Amino acid sequence: MTRTTPPTPPTAPAPWADLVSAALLGTERRTPPVAARPGQDAAAALLDAAAVSTVRRRAALRPAPAGERPAPAPADPRPPLPPAARRRLSLLLADRGGSGGGSRRGTAPDLTELLPQWLTAAGQHGYRAPEALLPALLDAARARTDLRSAALALAGPRALWLARLNDEWKFVLRGLGSTSGLPGDDGPEAVRRRWEEGLFAERVALLTTLRRQDPPAGLTLLATTWSTERAEDRLMFLDSLRADLSAADEPFLEEALSDRSRNVRATAAELLSTLPGSALAARMAQRAHTCIGLDRTAGTPVVAVEAPHECDPGMQRDGVAPAPPSGRGERSWWLSQLVEAAPLDGWHARFGGRDAAAIIALPVGDDWRTELHDAWCRAAVRQRNAAWARALLGAPAAPSQSAEVAPAGSSRDLTKLLTVLPEDERARWVAEFIAAHGLSEAFRMLGVCAVPWAEPLGGAVVDALDIARDAGSYPWSFSGVMGLAERCLDPAAADRLDMLTAVTDEPEGASPGSGGYWSEAFQRLVGTLRLRATMRAELTPPPAGDDTGPGTGEPPSGPRLP
């Protein structure tokens, strides 16, 4: 007779041997060691238990209590990628571990170097990443920090959701300014709770996002816990104020000048010096103007310099470091810090109303010229003053450019000065520099020019490469510039470059095999430019009412996660 009393549910899965015995003897003769569901007979319960146990055995998984299910993935309302662009992203992610970092021989484009550009273009169209490619996308962002901002923007809110499930993607929690850290519709109390209870990386992302949306609200939130934060955390939080700094932040930064951490004090002073109207900037200007003035006693005006004789407590509170680096004199070290932090616009009145170019042209007495001009260069970069950057850079095609702008012993960085200029002016300056001085001095300058390179910059780079080829120059010394050209030239230039792909006769004294290398390099350049044009077309949204991707004739991809 069949038992009708339901069995007592076991606390752990039944052993496989017990299930086999019950099956061999029959459920009427032996009660299966399993719990039946309501309305389920013993035989069906035994078969269910055997099926589950079989899966466990095949997977070599030790039985364990079921964990809590994760919350559903958040919705991402952005449009999906066109099918052709989706396939392109899959190829780029699959190739990211390929031979991009090895030899540059051959004519095939380097897909690894095209991935950052593809991500940026996809972000400009407002697409979301395909769900199936999110793991590979996050793996790529983990391996390459230069991809992270664009990759997280494409991944959207689901990147943060996945990061909480996989420790390898914890970098996503830092947010990098992406929308994955947005507070959403949380009220003030919820935001404050997240600020007080969140992980450090989440707090940095929250503060950065709030500063972008409402700078005063972000500063108010930071002030609520400032006194209890660790020194290294205060430094990171302070640095997050940089992007949206305004005069409203001055009182907070003035208080930070008395912080117990030297690094925090120095960062607060640097931030205040970028606000030309701040009290610190005025104090620094007064000190700097006391040390530097115009001497007319010799007939010809000369800039006279008298460096500070001490670094008093007031100077130290305002961020002047008293101890110089090794090999640097104390007085010159103190002077350079004062000049770097003083507002540049204040020098016009100090030098009789002269503009920046006229001040730069003045002779400087007692061999202080290099020290003074280097400090002004750093001030122009810090204060983003284009007029002073332009004057300090000088004319790019001047024969004495290297000696005049960057004399021996100078520490100034022309590339940083270029970043202060508007993008179109920056491109023209570098193009003229290349035409006059060639590519050897211009590699870093090219890296700060907007992509794609506007004319005449693109033409100047190609002309310089062509000249190097005709001269039989050692070809591998230009591989870095050629790689930049593949990523930065306008794809529309591909047809004009076809004539450069032919193998030319090598001039006398040329590097052996240089003709073949240059031919391969220009073939790769042309192929890469055409591939970039194709990628751009694939990302173009289809016309309204057309559900297919550009040139694909295919419907959108299959079902998506909710």
Short mmCIF file of C-alpha atoms in Angstrom, two decimals, residues 100-523:
data_model
loop_
_atom_site.label_atom_id
_atom_site.label_comp_id
_atom_site.label_asym_id
_atom_site.label_seq_id
_atom_site.Cartn_x
_atom_site.Cartn_y
_atom_site.Cartn_z
CA GLY A 100 48.92 45.36 -32.24
CA GLY A 101 51.87 45.87 -29.91
CA GLY A 102 54.36 43.88 -31.95
CA SER A 103 55.97 44.40 -35.35
CA ARG A 104 54.40 46.99 -37.61
CA ARG A 105 55.26 45.17 -40.83
CA GLY A 106 52.43 44.23 -43.17
CA THR A 107 49.52 46.13 -44.65
CA ALA A 108 46.66 45.04 -42.36
CA PRO A 109 45.12 47.76 -40.14
CA ASP A 110 45.77 47.53 -36.42
CA LEU A 111 42.28 46.97 -35.03
CA THR A 112 43.51 47.34 -31.45
CA GLU A 113 44.27 51.01 -32.05
CA LEU A 114 40.90 51.63 -33.71
CA LEU A 115 38.85 50.50 -30.72
CA PRO A 116 39.16 53.81 -28.77
CA GLN A 117 38.05 55.78 -31.82
CA TRP A 118 35.12 53.44 -32.44
CA LEU A 119 33.96 53.78 -28.83
CA THR A 120 34.10 57.57 -29.01
CA ALA A 121 32.11 57.66 -32.23
CA ALA A 122 29.48 55.26 -30.85
CA GLY A 123 29.14 57.43 -27.76
CA GLN A 124 28.52 60.52 -29.91
CA HIS A 125 25.54 58.74 -31.49
CA GLY A 126 24.12 57.83 -28.07
CA TYR A 127 24.02 54.05 -28.62
CA ARG A 128 24.03 51.43 -25.87
CA ALA A 129 26.33 48.43 -25.86
CA PRO A 130 24.88 45.03 -26.81
CA GLU A 131 24.19 42.98 -23.67
CA ALA A 132 26.15 39.96 -24.92
CA LEU A 133 29.27 42.11 -25.46
CA LEU A 134 29.25 43.85 -22.08
CA PRO A 135 31.65 41.34 -20.41
CA ALA A 136 34.20 41.66 -23.23
CA LEU A 137 33.81 45.44 -23.20
CA LEU A 138 34.47 45.64 -19.46
CA ASP A 139 37.44 43.28 -19.79
CA ALA A 140 38.90 45.59 -22.44
CA ALA A 141 38.34 48.63 -20.20
CA ARG A 142 40.01 46.83 -17.29
CA ALA A 143 43.09 46.11 -19.41
CA ARG A 144 43.36 49.60 -20.93
CA THR A 145 42.71 52.70 -18.88
CA ASP A 146 42.54 54.84 -22.03
CA LEU A 147 39.34 52.99 -22.98
CA ARG A 148 37.54 53.31 -19.69
CA SER A 149 35.69 56.58 -20.01
CA ALA A 150 34.26 55.83 -23.47
CA ALA A 151 33.66 52.14 -22.67
CA LEU A 152 31.72 52.91 -19.50
CA ALA A 153 29.67 55.55 -21.30
CA LEU A 154 28.69 52.97 -23.92
CA ALA A 155 28.04 50.28 -21.31
CA GLY A 156 25.74 52.61 -19.35
CA PRO A 157 24.05 51.72 -16.05
CA ARG A 158 24.47 47.97 -16.57
CA ALA A 159 28.24 48.33 -16.18
CA LEU A 160 27.72 49.33 -12.56
CA TRP A 161 25.25 46.45 -12.09
CA LEU A 162 27.77 43.93 -13.45
CA ALA A 163 30.64 45.41 -11.43
CA ARG A 164 28.84 44.54 -8.21
CA LEU A 165 28.73 40.88 -9.34
CA ASN A 166 32.36 40.50 -10.48
CA ASP A 167 35.37 41.69 -8.49
CA GLU A 168 37.45 42.00 -11.67
CA TRP A 169 35.27 44.93 -12.73
CA LYS A 170 35.36 46.88 -9.48
CA PHE A 171 37.11 49.73 -11.31
CA VAL A 172 33.69 50.62 -12.71
CA LEU A 173 32.62 51.73 -9.24
CA ARG A 174 35.01 54.66 -9.52
CA GLY A 175 32.71 55.88 -12.26
CA LEU A 176 35.38 57.90 -14.09
CA GLY A 177 32.77 60.60 -14.44
CA SER A 178 30.43 58.34 -16.37
CA THR A 179 26.68 58.30 -16.05
CA SER A 180 26.87 55.00 -14.17
CA GLY A 181 27.32 56.96 -10.96
CA LEU A 182 24.36 59.30 -11.35
CA PRO A 183 22.18 59.76 -8.29
CA GLY A 184 19.08 59.46 -10.47
CA ASP A 185 15.89 60.46 -8.70
CA ASP A 186 17.31 59.96 -5.19
CA GLY A 187 16.34 62.68 -2.77
CA PRO A 188 18.84 64.63 -0.65
CA GLU A 189 18.62 62.13 2.20
CA ALA A 190 19.32 59.16 -0.08
CA VAL A 191 22.29 60.97 -1.64
CA ARG A 192 23.67 61.82 1.77
CA ARG A 193 23.26 58.22 2.92
CA ARG A 194 25.15 57.00 -0.14
CA TRP A 195 27.86 59.55 0.61
CA GLU A 196 28.24 58.45 4.22
CA GLU A 197 27.88 54.69 3.71
CA GLY A 198 29.29 54.01 0.23
CA LEU A 199 32.65 52.61 -0.75
CA PHE A 200 35.37 55.20 -1.32
CA ALA A 201 35.27 54.71 -5.10
CA GLU A 202 31.50 55.14 -5.13
CA ARG A 203 31.81 58.31 -3.05
CA VAL A 204 34.33 59.81 -5.49
CA ALA A 205 31.99 59.01 -8.39
CA LEU A 206 29.03 60.51 -6.53
CA LEU A 207 30.92 63.71 -5.70
CA THR A 208 32.19 64.07 -9.28
CA THR A 209 28.68 63.65 -10.66
CA LEU A 210 27.15 66.10 -8.21
CA ARG A 211 29.83 68.68 -9.03
CA ARG A 212 28.95 68.42 -12.71
CA GLN A 213 25.23 68.78 -12.07
CA ASP A 214 25.24 71.25 -9.18
CA PRO A 215 28.71 72.43 -8.00
CA PRO A 216 27.47 74.12 -4.78
CA ALA A 217 25.56 70.96 -3.78
CA GLY A 218 28.67 68.84 -4.30
CA LEU A 219 30.77 71.20 -2.17
CA THR A 220 28.14 71.22 0.58
CA LEU A 221 28.10 67.42 0.63
CA LEU A 222 31.90 67.29 0.88
CA ALA A 223 31.93 69.78 3.75
CA THR A 224 29.63 67.59 5.87
CA THR A 225 32.35 64.95 6.39
CA TRP A 226 35.55 66.84 5.51
CA SER A 227 36.97 67.03 9.02
CA THR A 228 36.62 63.28 9.61
CA GLU A 229 38.10 62.08 6.28
CA ARG A 230 41.57 60.52 6.00
CA ALA A 231 44.30 62.72 4.52
CA GLU A 232 44.61 60.64 1.34
CA ASP A 233 40.84 60.73 0.88
CA ARG A 234 40.69 64.49 1.42
CA LEU A 235 43.30 64.87 -1.32
CA MET A 236 41.24 62.83 -3.79
CA PHE A 237 38.03 64.66 -2.92
CA LEU A 238 39.77 68.01 -3.28
CA ASP A 239 41.05 67.08 -6.71
CA SER A 240 37.49 66.30 -7.82
CA LEU A 241 36.65 70.02 -7.41
CA ARG A 242 39.08 70.96 -10.19
CA ALA A 243 36.83 70.55 -13.24
CA ASP A 244 34.04 72.89 -12.12
CA LEU A 245 36.03 75.26 -9.92
CA SER A 246 34.56 78.72 -9.34
CA ALA A 247 34.81 81.66 -6.97
CA ALA A 248 32.13 80.02 -4.82
CA ASP A 249 34.70 77.38 -3.81
CA GLU A 250 37.20 79.93 -2.49
CA PRO A 251 36.11 79.99 1.20
CA PHE A 252 36.35 76.20 1.43
CA LEU A 253 39.76 76.14 -0.24
CA GLU A 254 41.04 78.96 1.99
CA GLU A 255 40.21 76.83 5.02
CA ALA A 256 41.99 73.88 3.38
CA LEU A 257 45.19 75.98 3.34
CA SER A 258 45.41 75.25 7.08
CA ASP A 259 44.90 71.50 6.63
CA ARG A 260 47.16 69.20 8.63
CA SER A 261 48.26 67.41 5.43
CA ARG A 262 50.99 69.10 3.37
CA ASN A 263 49.66 67.56 0.12
CA VAL A 264 46.15 68.82 0.81
CA ARG A 265 47.49 72.32 1.50
CA ALA A 266 49.51 72.30 -1.71
CA THR A 267 46.54 71.16 -3.80
CA ALA A 268 44.25 73.78 -2.26
CA ALA A 269 46.82 76.47 -3.03
CA GLU A 270 47.14 75.28 -6.63
CA LEU A 271 43.37 75.37 -7.11
CA LEU A 272 43.14 78.87 -5.63
CA SER A 273 45.89 80.11 -7.91
CA THR A 274 43.77 79.13 -10.95
CA LEU A 275 41.13 81.62 -9.75
CA PRO A 276 42.66 84.99 -10.77
CA GLY A 277 40.31 86.89 -8.47
CA SER A 278 41.07 84.86 -5.33
CA ALA A 279 42.70 86.33 -2.25
CA LEU A 280 45.57 83.86 -2.58
CA ALA A 281 46.21 84.98 -6.16
CA ALA A 282 46.34 88.58 -4.96
CA ARG A 283 48.82 87.70 -2.21
CA MET A 284 51.01 85.78 -4.65
CA ALA A 285 50.89 88.69 -7.13
CA GLN A 286 52.00 91.14 -4.45
CA ARG A 287 54.96 88.94 -3.52
CA ALA A 288 55.93 88.29 -7.15
CA HIS A 289 55.66 91.96 -8.14
CA THR A 290 57.92 92.86 -5.22
CA CYS A 291 60.58 90.56 -6.70
CA ILE A 292 60.19 91.51 -10.38
CA GLY A 293 59.98 94.91 -12.02
CA LEU A 294 61.20 97.11 -14.87
CA ASP A 295 64.62 98.77 -14.60
CA ARG A 296 65.01 101.83 -16.86
CA THR A 297 68.27 103.15 -15.43
CA ALA A 298 70.38 101.71 -18.26
CA GLY A 299 68.32 103.45 -20.98
CA THR A 300 66.95 100.23 -22.44
CA PRO A 301 64.20 98.76 -20.24
CA VAL A 302 65.34 95.54 -18.58
CA VAL A 303 63.39 93.14 -16.36
CA ALA A 304 65.05 93.23 -12.95
CA VAL A 305 64.72 90.21 -10.67
CA GLU A 306 65.42 90.01 -6.93
CA ALA A 307 64.48 86.55 -5.64
CA PRO A 308 63.03 86.14 -2.12
CA HIS A 309 65.57 85.82 0.69
CA GLU A 310 63.31 83.64 2.85
CA CYS A 311 60.21 81.48 2.70
CA ASP A 312 58.13 82.88 5.55
CA PRO A 313 55.16 81.10 7.18
CA GLY A 314 52.68 83.08 5.07
CA MET A 315 54.29 81.89 1.87
CA GLN A 316 54.30 78.32 3.12
CA ARG A 317 50.61 78.51 4.03
CA ASP A 318 49.89 79.70 0.50
CA GLY A 319 51.53 76.62 -0.97
CA VAL A 320 55.17 77.63 -1.45
CA ALA A 321 57.30 74.56 -0.69
CA PRO A 322 60.38 75.68 1.29
CA ALA A 323 62.71 72.80 0.37
CA PRO A 324 63.91 72.87 -3.27
CA PRO A 325 64.53 69.75 -5.38
CA SER A 326 68.03 68.39 -5.58
CA GLY A 327 70.32 70.65 -7.59
CA ARG A 328 68.02 73.68 -7.39
CA GLY A 329 68.79 76.86 -5.48
CA GLU A 330 66.41 77.91 -2.72
CA ARG A 331 65.81 81.47 -3.91
CA SER A 332 65.14 80.52 -7.52
CA TRP A 333 62.81 77.75 -6.31
CA TRP A 334 60.79 80.18 -4.18
CA LEU A 335 60.67 82.77 -6.98
CA SER A 336 59.40 80.28 -9.57
CA GLN A 337 56.53 79.22 -7.28
CA LEU A 338 55.49 82.82 -6.69
CA VAL A 339 55.50 83.68 -10.41
CA GLU A 340 53.67 80.47 -11.32
CA ALA A 341 50.83 81.26 -8.90
CA ALA A 342 50.54 85.01 -9.67
CA PRO A 343 47.76 86.03 -12.13
CA LEU A 344 49.30 86.69 -15.53
CA ASP A 345 47.00 89.63 -16.28
CA GLY A 346 48.60 91.53 -13.40
CA TRP A 347 51.94 91.77 -15.23
CA HIS A 348 50.56 94.15 -17.87
CA ALA A 349 50.25 97.02 -15.42
CA ARG A 350 53.52 96.06 -13.75
CA PHE A 351 55.33 96.47 -17.09
CA GLY A 352 53.77 99.75 -18.18
CA GLY A 353 50.74 98.39 -20.05
CA ARG A 354 52.72 96.10 -22.37
CA ASP A 355 50.95 93.05 -23.76
CA ALA A 356 52.22 89.50 -23.24
CA ALA A 357 54.36 89.42 -26.41
CA ALA A 358 56.06 92.70 -25.52
CA ILE A 359 56.77 91.54 -21.97
CA ILE A 360 58.28 88.27 -23.24
CA ALA A 361 60.50 90.22 -25.63
CA LEU A 362 62.05 92.32 -22.84
CA PRO A 363 65.61 91.43 -21.85
CA VAL A 364 65.99 89.94 -18.37
CA GLY A 365 68.93 90.83 -16.20
CA ASP A 366 71.34 88.62 -14.26
CA ASP A 367 70.60 85.40 -16.20
CA TRP A 368 67.08 85.09 -14.78
CA ARG A 369 65.43 84.85 -18.20
CA THR A 370 65.11 81.05 -18.38
CA GLU A 371 63.82 80.77 -14.80
CA LEU A 372 61.29 83.58 -15.27
CA HIS A 373 59.97 82.47 -18.65
CA ASP A 374 59.63 78.85 -17.51
CA ALA A 375 57.53 80.01 -14.55
CA TRP A 376 55.35 82.10 -16.86
CA CYS A 377 54.87 79.03 -19.08
CA ARG A 378 53.62 76.99 -16.13
CA ALA A 379 51.34 79.88 -15.11
CA ALA A 380 49.87 80.05 -18.64
CA VAL A 381 49.08 76.33 -18.54
CA ARG A 382 47.62 76.49 -15.02
CA GLN A 383 45.50 79.56 -15.74
CA ARG A 384 44.62 78.48 -19.33
CA ASN A 385 45.71 81.89 -20.62
CA ALA A 386 45.83 81.67 -24.42
CA ALA A 387 47.37 85.12 -24.97
CA TRP A 388 50.38 84.30 -22.80
CA ALA A 389 50.69 80.78 -24.21
CA ARG A 390 50.72 82.25 -27.72
CA ALA A 391 53.43 84.75 -26.80
CA LEU A 392 55.58 82.16 -25.04
CA LEU A 393 55.34 79.72 -27.96
CA GLY A 394 56.40 82.34 -30.47
CA ALA A 395 56.40 81.84 -34.24
CA PRO A 396 56.55 78.13 -35.12
CA ALA A 397 58.57 78.64 -38.31
CA ALA A 398 61.22 80.93 -36.80
CA PRO A 399 64.74 79.57 -37.45
CA SER A 400 65.73 80.38 -33.88
CA GLN A 401 62.65 78.70 -32.45
CA SER A 402 64.45 76.09 -30.36
CA ALA A 403 67.00 78.53 -28.96
CA GLU A 404 64.53 81.37 -28.39
CA VAL A 405 61.58 79.52 -26.90
CA ALA A 406 63.31 76.73 -25.03
CA PRO A 407 66.86 77.81 -24.13
CA ALA A 408 69.38 75.44 -22.59
CA GLY A 409 68.41 74.48 -19.05
CA SER A 410 64.73 75.22 -19.64
CA SER A 411 62.07 72.94 -18.18
CA ARG A 412 59.15 74.36 -20.17
CA ASP A 413 56.91 72.03 -22.13
CA LEU A 414 55.79 73.35 -25.51
CA THR A 415 53.19 70.60 -25.77
CA LYS A 416 51.45 71.74 -22.59
CA LEU A 417 51.44 75.32 -23.85
CA LEU A 418 49.79 74.15 -27.07
CA THR A 419 46.89 72.62 -25.12
CA VAL A 420 45.91 76.15 -24.01
CA LEU A 421 45.33 77.34 -27.59
CA PRO A 422 42.03 76.79 -29.45
CA GLU A 423 42.00 73.55 -31.45
CA ASP A 424 42.18 75.13 -34.92
CA GLU A 425 45.02 77.47 -33.94
CA ARG A 426 46.87 74.58 -32.29
CA ALA A 427 46.66 72.53 -35.51
CA ARG A 428 47.94 75.45 -37.64
CA TRP A 429 50.86 76.06 -35.26
CA VAL A 430 51.96 72.42 -35.32
CA ALA A 431 51.58 72.26 -39.12
CA GLU A 432 53.89 75.27 -39.53
CA PHE A 433 56.32 73.79 -37.02
CA ILE A 434 56.49 70.50 -38.97
CA ALA A 435 56.96 72.33 -42.27
CA ALA A 436 59.91 74.23 -40.79
CA HIS A 437 61.51 71.66 -38.51
CA GLY A 438 60.27 68.22 -39.61
CA LEU A 439 58.64 65.47 -37.58
CA SER A 440 61.39 64.56 -35.13
CA GLU A 441 60.46 67.34 -32.66
CA ALA A 442 56.70 67.21 -33.25
CA PHE A 443 55.58 63.75 -32.14
CA ARG A 444 54.21 64.82 -28.73
CA MET A 445 52.70 67.95 -30.25
CA LEU A 446 50.69 65.82 -32.68
CA GLY A 447 49.26 63.89 -29.74
CA VAL A 448 47.43 66.97 -28.38
CA CYS A 449 45.82 67.98 -31.69
CA ALA A 450 42.12 67.33 -32.24
CA VAL A 451 41.13 64.23 -34.22
CA PRO A 452 40.68 64.03 -37.14
CA TRP A 453 43.58 66.34 -37.95
CA ALA A 454 42.30 69.46 -39.64
CA GLU A 455 44.09 70.92 -42.63
CA PRO A 456 46.77 72.06 -43.05
CA LEU A 457 48.03 69.71 -40.30
CA GLY A 458 47.16 66.48 -42.08
CA GLY A 459 48.85 67.63 -45.27
CA ALA A 460 51.95 68.75 -43.36
CA VAL A 461 52.35 65.32 -41.77
CA VAL A 462 51.92 63.46 -45.07
CA ASP A 463 54.33 65.80 -46.84
CA ALA A 464 56.95 65.29 -44.12
CA LEU A 465 56.57 61.50 -44.36
CA ASP A 466 56.86 61.67 -48.15
CA ILE A 467 60.03 63.77 -47.86
CA ALA A 468 61.48 61.26 -45.41
CA ARG A 469 60.73 58.42 -47.83
CA ASP A 470 62.28 60.23 -50.80
CA ALA A 471 65.38 60.96 -48.74
CA GLY A 472 65.81 57.28 -47.89
CA SER A 473 65.54 58.00 -44.16
CA TYR A 474 65.63 55.11 -41.73
CA PRO A 475 61.97 54.06 -42.01
CA TRP A 476 61.37 52.57 -38.57
CA SER A 477 62.15 55.87 -36.86
CA PHE A 478 58.86 57.21 -38.24
CA SER A 479 56.68 54.28 -37.17
CA GLY A 480 55.24 56.25 -34.24
CA VAL A 481 54.15 59.14 -36.45
CA MET A 482 52.75 56.70 -39.01
CA GLY A 483 50.71 55.02 -36.27
CA LEU A 484 49.33 58.41 -35.21
CA ALA A 485 48.47 59.22 -38.82
CA GLU A 486 46.47 55.98 -39.13
CA ARG A 487 44.32 57.02 -36.19
CA CYS A 488 44.18 60.79 -36.69
CA LEU A 489 44.19 61.66 -40.41
CA ASP A 490 40.82 62.47 -41.96
CA PRO A 491 39.56 59.30 -43.70
CA ALA A 492 38.69 61.45 -46.71
CA ALA A 493 42.43 61.68 -47.43
CA ALA A 494 42.67 57.97 -48.38
CA ASP A 495 42.21 58.44 -52.14
CA ARG A 496 44.85 61.19 -52.26
CA LEU A 497 47.38 58.89 -50.61
CA ASP A 498 47.06 56.01 -53.11
CA MET A 499 50.00 57.31 -55.13
CA LEU A 500 52.31 56.89 -52.13
CA THR A 501 51.71 53.13 -51.86
CA ALA A 502 53.99 52.26 -54.80
CA VAL A 503 57.49 50.91 -54.15
CA THR A 504 60.03 53.60 -55.10
CA ASP A 505 63.68 53.33 -56.03
CA GLU A 506 65.92 53.65 -53.02
CA PRO A 507 68.32 56.61 -53.24
CA GLU A 508 72.00 56.12 -52.70
CA GLY A 509 72.81 55.70 -49.02
CA ALA A 510 69.22 54.78 -48.10
CA SER A 511 68.47 52.23 -45.38
CA PRO A 512 68.33 48.73 -46.91
CA GLY A 513 64.76 47.72 -47.70
CA SER A 514 63.37 51.16 -46.91
CA GLY A 515 61.41 51.34 -50.18
CA GLY A 516 59.43 48.20 -49.38
CA TYR A 517 58.79 49.31 -45.82
CA TRP A 518 57.48 52.72 -46.89
CA SER A 519 55.21 51.05 -49.45
CA GLU A 520 53.79 48.73 -46.79
CA ALA A 521 53.39 51.61 -44.34
CA PHE A 522 51.46 53.77 -46.81
CA GLN A 523 49.31 50.79 -47.88
#
